[in-house]
Each structure stands twice: as C-alpha cells, then as structure tokens.
XYZ file of C-alpha atoms in Angstrom:
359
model
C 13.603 30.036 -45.029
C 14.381 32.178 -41.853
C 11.410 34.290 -42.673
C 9.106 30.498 -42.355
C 10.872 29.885 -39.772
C 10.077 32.624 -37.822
C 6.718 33.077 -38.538
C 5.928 28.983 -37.712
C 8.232 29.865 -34.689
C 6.014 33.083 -33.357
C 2.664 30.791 -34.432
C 3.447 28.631 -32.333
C 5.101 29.811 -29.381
C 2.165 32.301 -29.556
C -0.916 30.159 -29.890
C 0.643 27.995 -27.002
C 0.321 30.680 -24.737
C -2.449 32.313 -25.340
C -4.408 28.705 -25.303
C -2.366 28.485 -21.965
C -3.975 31.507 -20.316
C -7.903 31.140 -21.549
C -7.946 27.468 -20.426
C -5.731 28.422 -16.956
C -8.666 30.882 -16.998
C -11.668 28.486 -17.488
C -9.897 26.009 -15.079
C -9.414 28.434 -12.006
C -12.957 29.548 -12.703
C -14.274 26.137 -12.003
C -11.879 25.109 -9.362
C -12.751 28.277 -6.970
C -16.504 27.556 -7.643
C -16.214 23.588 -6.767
C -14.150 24.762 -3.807
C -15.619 27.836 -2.748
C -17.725 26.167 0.114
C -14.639 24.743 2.052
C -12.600 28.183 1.619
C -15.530 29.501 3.646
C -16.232 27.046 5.922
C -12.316 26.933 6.774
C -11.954 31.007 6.758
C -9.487 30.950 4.136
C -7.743 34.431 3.915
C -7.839 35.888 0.269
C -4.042 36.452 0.265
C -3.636 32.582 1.045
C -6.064 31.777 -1.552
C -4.556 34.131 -4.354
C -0.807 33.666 -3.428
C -0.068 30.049 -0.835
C -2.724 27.945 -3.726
C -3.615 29.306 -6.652
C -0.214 31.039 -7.566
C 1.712 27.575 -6.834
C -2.026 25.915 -8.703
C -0.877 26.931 -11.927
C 2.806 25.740 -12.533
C 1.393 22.187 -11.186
C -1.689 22.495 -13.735
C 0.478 23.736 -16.736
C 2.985 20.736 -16.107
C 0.185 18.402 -15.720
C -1.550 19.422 -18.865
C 1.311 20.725 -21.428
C 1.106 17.630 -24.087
C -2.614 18.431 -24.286
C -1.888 22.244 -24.579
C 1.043 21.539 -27.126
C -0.941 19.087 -29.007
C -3.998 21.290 -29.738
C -1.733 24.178 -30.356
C 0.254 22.921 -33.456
C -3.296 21.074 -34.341
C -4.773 24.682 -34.259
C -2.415 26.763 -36.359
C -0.845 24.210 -38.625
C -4.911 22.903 -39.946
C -5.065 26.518 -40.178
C -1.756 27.119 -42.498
C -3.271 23.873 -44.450
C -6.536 25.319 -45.030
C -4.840 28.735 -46.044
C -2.707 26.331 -48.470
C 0.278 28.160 -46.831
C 2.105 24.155 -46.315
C 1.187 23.928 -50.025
C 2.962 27.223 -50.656
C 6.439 26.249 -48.396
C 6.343 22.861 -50.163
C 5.786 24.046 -53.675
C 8.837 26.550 -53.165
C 11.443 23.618 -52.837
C 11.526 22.913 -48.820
C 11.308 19.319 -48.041
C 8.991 18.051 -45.410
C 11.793 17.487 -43.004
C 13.375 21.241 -43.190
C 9.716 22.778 -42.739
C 9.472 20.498 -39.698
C 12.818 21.975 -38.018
C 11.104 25.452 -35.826
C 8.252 22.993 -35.306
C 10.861 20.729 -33.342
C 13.011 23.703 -32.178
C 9.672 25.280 -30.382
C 8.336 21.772 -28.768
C 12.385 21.455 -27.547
C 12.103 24.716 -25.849
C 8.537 24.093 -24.152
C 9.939 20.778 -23.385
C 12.579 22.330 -21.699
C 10.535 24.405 -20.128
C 8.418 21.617 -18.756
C 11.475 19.687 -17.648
C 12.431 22.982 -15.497
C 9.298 23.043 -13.863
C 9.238 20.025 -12.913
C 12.824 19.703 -11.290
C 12.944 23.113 -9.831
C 9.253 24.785 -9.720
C 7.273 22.389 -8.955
C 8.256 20.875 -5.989
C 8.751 23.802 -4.308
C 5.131 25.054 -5.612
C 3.528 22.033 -4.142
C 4.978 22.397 -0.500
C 2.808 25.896 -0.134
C 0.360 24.374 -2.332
C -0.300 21.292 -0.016
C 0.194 23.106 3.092
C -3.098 24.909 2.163
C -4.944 21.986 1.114
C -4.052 20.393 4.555
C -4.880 23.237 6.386
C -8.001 25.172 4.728
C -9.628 21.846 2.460
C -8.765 18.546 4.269
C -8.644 17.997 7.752
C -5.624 15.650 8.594
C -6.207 12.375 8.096
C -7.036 10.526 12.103
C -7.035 7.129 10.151
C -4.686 4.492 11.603
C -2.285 2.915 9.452
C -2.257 -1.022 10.045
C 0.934 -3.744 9.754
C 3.801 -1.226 8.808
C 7.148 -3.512 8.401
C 10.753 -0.941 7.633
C 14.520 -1.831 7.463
C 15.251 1.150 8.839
C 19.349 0.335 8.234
C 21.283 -3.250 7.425
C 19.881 -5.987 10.156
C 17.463 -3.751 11.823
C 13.991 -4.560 11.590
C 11.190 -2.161 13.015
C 6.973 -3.840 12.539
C 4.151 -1.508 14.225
C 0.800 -3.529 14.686
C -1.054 0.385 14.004
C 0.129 3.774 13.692
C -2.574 6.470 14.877
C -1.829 9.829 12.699
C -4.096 11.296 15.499
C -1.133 11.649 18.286
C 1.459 10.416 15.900
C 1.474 7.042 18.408
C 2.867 3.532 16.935
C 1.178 0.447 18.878
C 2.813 -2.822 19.576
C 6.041 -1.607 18.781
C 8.773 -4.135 17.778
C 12.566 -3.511 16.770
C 14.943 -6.506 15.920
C 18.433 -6.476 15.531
C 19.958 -9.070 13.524
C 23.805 -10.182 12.693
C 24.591 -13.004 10.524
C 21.216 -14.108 10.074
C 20.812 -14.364 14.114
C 18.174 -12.651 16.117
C 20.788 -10.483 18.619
C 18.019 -8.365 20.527
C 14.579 -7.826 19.936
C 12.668 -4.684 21.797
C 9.178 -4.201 22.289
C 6.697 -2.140 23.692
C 3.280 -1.231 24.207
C 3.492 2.174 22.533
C 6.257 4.272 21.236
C 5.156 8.239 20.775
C 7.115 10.806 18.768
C 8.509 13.517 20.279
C 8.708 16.282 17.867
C 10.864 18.521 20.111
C 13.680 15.585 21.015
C 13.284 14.437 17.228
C 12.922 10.732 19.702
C 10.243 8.011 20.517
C 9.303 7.582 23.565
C 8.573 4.337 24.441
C 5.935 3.150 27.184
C 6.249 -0.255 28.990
C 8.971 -1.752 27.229
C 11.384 -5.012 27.379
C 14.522 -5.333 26.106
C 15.187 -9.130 25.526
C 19.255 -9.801 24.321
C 20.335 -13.188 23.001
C 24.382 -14.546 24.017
C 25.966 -16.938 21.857
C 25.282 -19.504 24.739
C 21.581 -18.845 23.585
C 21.604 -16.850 27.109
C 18.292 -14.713 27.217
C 18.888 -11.469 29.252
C 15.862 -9.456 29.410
C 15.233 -5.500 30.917
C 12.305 -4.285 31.209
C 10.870 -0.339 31.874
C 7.410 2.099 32.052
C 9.457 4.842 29.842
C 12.098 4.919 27.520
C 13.580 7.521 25.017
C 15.243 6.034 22.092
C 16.590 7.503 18.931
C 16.092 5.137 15.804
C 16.184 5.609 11.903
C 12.740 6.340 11.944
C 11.025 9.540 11.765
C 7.107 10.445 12.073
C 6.960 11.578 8.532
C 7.864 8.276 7.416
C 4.136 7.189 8.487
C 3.099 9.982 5.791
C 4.913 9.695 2.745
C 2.024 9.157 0.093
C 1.875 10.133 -3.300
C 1.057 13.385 -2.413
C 4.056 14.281 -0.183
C 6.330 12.945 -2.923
C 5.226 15.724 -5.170
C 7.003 18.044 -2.729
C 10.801 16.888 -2.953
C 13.607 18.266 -5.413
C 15.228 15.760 -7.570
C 18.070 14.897 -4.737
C 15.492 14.884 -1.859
C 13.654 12.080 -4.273
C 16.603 9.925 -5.191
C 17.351 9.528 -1.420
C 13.999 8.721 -0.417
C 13.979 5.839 -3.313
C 16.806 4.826 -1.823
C 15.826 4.440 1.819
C 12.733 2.541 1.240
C 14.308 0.682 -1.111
C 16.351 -0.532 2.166
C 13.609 -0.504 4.157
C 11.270 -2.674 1.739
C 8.666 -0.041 1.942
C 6.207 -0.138 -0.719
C 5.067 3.217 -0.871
C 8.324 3.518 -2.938
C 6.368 2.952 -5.583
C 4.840 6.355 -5.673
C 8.400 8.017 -5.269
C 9.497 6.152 -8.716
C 6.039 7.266 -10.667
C 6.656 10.866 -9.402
C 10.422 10.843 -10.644
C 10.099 8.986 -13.800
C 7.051 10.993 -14.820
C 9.121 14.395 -14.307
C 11.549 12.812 -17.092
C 9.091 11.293 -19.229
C 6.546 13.748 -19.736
C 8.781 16.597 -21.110
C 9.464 14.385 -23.935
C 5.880 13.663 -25.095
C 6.087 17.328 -26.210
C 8.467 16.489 -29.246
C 6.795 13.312 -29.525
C 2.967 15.121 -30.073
C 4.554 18.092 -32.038
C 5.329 15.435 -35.142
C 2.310 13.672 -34.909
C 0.568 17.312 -34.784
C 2.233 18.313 -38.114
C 1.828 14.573 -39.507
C -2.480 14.568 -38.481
C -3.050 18.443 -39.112
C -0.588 19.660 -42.462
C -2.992 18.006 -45.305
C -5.820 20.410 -46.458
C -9.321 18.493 -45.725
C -12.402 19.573 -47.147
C -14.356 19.794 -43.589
C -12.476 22.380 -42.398
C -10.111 22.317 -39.074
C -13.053 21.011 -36.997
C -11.813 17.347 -37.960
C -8.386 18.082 -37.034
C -8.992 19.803 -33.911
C -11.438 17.098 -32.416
C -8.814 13.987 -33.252
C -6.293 16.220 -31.965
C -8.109 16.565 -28.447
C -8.927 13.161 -28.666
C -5.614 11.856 -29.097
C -4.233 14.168 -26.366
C -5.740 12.867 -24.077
C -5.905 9.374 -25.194
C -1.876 10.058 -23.961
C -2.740 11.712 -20.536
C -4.988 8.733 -19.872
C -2.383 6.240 -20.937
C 0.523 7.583 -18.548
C -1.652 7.573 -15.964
C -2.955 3.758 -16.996
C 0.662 3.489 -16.839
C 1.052 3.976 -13.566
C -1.459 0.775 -12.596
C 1.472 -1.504 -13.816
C 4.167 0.178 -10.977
C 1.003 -0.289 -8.329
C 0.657 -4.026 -9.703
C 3.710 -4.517 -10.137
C 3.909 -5.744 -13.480
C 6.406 -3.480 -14.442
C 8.875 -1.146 -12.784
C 8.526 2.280 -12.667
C 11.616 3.333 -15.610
C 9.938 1.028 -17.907
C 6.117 1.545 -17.449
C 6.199 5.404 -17.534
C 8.039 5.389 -20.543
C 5.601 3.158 -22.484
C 3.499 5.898 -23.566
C 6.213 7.946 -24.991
C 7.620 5.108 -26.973
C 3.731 3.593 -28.186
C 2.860 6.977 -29.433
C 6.947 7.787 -31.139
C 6.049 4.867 -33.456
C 2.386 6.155 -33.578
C 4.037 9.048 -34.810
C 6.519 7.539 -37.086
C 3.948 5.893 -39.290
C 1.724 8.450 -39.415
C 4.958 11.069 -40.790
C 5.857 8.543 -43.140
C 2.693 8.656 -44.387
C 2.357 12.564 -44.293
C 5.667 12.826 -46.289
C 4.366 10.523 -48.597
C-alpha cells in the first residue's frame, strides 16, 4: 500500500502544480494585455511591473483560486486512474474505499496548509507592494469625499465629520463630544480639522470649545487654529476592503477591535477578510472527497463528463463564498457564521455523494 500511496501522492501533488503554472501562465497573459495601456500611460518601470505586482500577483491569485485548482486536479488524474481501471485494480486487491482515500486527504492537508500559510504570512505582506503599485501606476487616488462619518474613537468620546475630502486629507464640520455618565461634558467643533502627517495631529481651523459644569454652567473658548492630538488617524478615512488585505493576522484582530468600539461599519470588510483566510484552506479537504466521490467510477464518455462537473462545481463554491459575503454586507449574518456556510453546505454535499461512491 505504500507503493499506492506514493504514486496517488506524486499524481497529485504533481498535476496540482503543473495545472498551477499553465493557468498562472494563461492568467498573467491576459492580465498584462487588459492592463498594458495604463502601464504605459503611467510609465511603469519593467522591474516594478515584474517584481512590486506581478511577483506579489501570484501568491494572491493562487490563494484566491486553490479549491478550483485542487478540485480539477484530483478530477483530472483520479477520472484518469478510473478510466485506466487502476481504482478497480486497488479495490479488487483488498483496500477499502476509506484506506485508498488516506494520501488523497494527506495531499489536500498539506496544500491546505499551504494555503493557510499564505494567507497568514504571504499574503498580506504581498498585497502591501502589490497595492502600492496599483495606487500608484493603475488608479489615481481616489479625490471623492466621504460623507456623514460617525467613530468612538475610545469609551465616551464621540467624533461625526459632515465630509472628509481624500484630496487634502481635510475633515469638514468637525465635531468631538465627550461624554461621562451619559452627560454631554464638552463638545468641540470646528470648521475644518486638517491632518498633519509630520506632527501625526489635526489641525483645527476656527474652532469653539463649549464645556458643561454640573451647575449646567456653559463655558465656551473659541480660536482661528488649533493642534490637537485625538484617537484618530488619516488612514482611518481609508480602510476599505482593499487595505484590509494588507494586515497580518494581529494587525487584523486589532483593527476588528477598534471599530468594533468605534461602531464603524467598514468592520465588516475586516471580518470577511479574516474569516475567509480560515475558511478557505479548509474547502481543500472538503473538494478533495467530493473529487474522489464524483471522479473514481469508470463512465463510458470518457473524463470529459467528469472534468466539466468538476469545473462547474468549483466554481459553483468560489461563487458561493463570495455570495456569502452579501449576508456580512446585509447583515443577515455575521461574518464567523456566513463565511463558513459554504464549507459546511458542500461537507454534507460531499458526505452523500461518498456514501454513495462507497456504495
């Protein structure tokens, strides 16, 4: 049995990667000529393009896509040992179903391993050069204003900004309330409050201090300019699901934790990121079985059967974690539930259909 073992081991670990590189290939292919036109227009160096994108492209593509890659793969090779009647051949010797499926499990454990690395450790890191491209060769930074922003930036302390203009990183109609014992204590506002990046301070034009006494007393001071340090930095205006993609597993946690706090709803994009770098590791196991279950029985059309339910189903998964993700921006469902969903819809999926392969 070590012999089978090994050679369903090197088929698989094999066809994996070698799938891996030709449709890496393909992708990059069509990637540089959809994006050729702004690496021009932008002058793009070819070191930046080779080494700052496409080098930190591929970790962030191969996590993205590895159940489809995994799923075809043991599709591919097992329809192949079926058709050869080589799963007739293991069976007929005396191995059960469930000893055969052992380097099958052991190989999807590794690659899901290997996913799960990527995603904590690779990844993140990847993305900060990778974005840092985009930003500066592809997309011009976004001049939009954002509109109504409310933050707790720490216990009683309330900030609301009417607009935010990324263009000069300027809030307008700045307010910050401080609040004891459910009791407004002092409540500043101003016309504007500009970040200084070199102070790591805003800097507040025409502003008024207004502080309540017990006695109801309302003392008020007033100023054209004001420097203030506050829980509240300029990237905090940014954080989108795209800057989320950027932070390590601790860096993550402690942003989900602040706007937790702070009741901002763009923590909604911090959960999907971390509970999708958990999740989608597993689907690897998960699409293995089925695999084996779908793909082990000899048809008489050939693999071509196999293979196109395989892609179909594959993807039928992407597109459900990602439908997944509507019910965190709903709200429906929270994020540790809803991106697990998928993984446990297709587990019993898979359960039937290996009962029914055994049988």
């Amino acid at each position: 049995m070590k012999k089978i073992d090994l050679y369903i081991s090197k088929k698989f670990i094999l066809t994996f990667f070698i799938a891996l590189l030709l449709i890496i290939g393909i992708v990059i292919i069509f990637d540089i000529s959809e994006k050729i036109d702004d690496f021009v227009q932008n002058k793009a160096p070819l070191k930046a393009i080779v080494f700052d994108y496409y080098m930190n492209f591929v970790p962030y593509f191969i996590n993205m896509f590895s159940p489809l890659f995994v799923f075809i793969t043991v599709i591919f090779f097992t329809s192949r040992m079926a058709a050869n009647s080589e799963i007739i051949a293991i069976l007929s010797g005396g191995i059960s179903y469930h000893r055969m499926m052992v380097p099958y499990i052991a190989c999807a454990f590794l690659i899901g391993l290997l996913s799960l690395g990527l995603n904590l450790y690779v990844i993140p890191h990847a993305n900060v050069e990778r974005l840092q491209f985009e930003s500066k060769y592809r997309n011009q930074r976004n001049k939009l204003s954002l509109r109504d922003v409310h933050y707790q930036i720490a216990p009683g302390e309330f900030v609301y900004v009417e607009s935010f203009s990324t263009w000069n990183n300027t809030a307008y109609r700045f307010t910050l309330e401080s609040v004891e014992d459910n009791k407004l204590v002092s409540k500043l506002t101003a016309e504007s409050a500009q970040w200084d990046s070199t102070s790591g301070a805003w800097r507040l034009r025409n502003w008024f201090i207004r502080s309540y006494d017990e006695g109801l007393q309302d003392n008020i001071r007033s100023g054209v300019k004001l420097d203030t340090l506050i829980a509240l930095n300029v990237t905090d205006f940014y954080r989108n699901q795209k800057t989320v993609e950027t932070l390590d597993s601790g860096q993550l946690n402690s942003l989900i934790k602040t706007q937790k706090m702070r009741g901002d709803a763009n923590v909604m994009y911090a959960q999907i990121e971390k509970h999708t770098r958990w999740a989608m590791p597993f689907s690897a196991i998960i699409l293995t079985i089925m695999g084996v279950a779908l793909s082990s029985r000899k048809r008489r059309g050939g693999i071509g059967w196999n293979i196109a339910m395989g892609i179909a189903l594959a993807f039928s998964y992407i597109l459900f974690l990602r439908f997944a993700q509507m019910f965190v921006y709903t709200g429906t469902l929270p994020a540790g539930i809803a991106l697990w969903v998928p993984n446990l819809v297709f587990a019993i999926i898979t359960a039937f259909l290996y009962q029914r392969a055994i049988r």
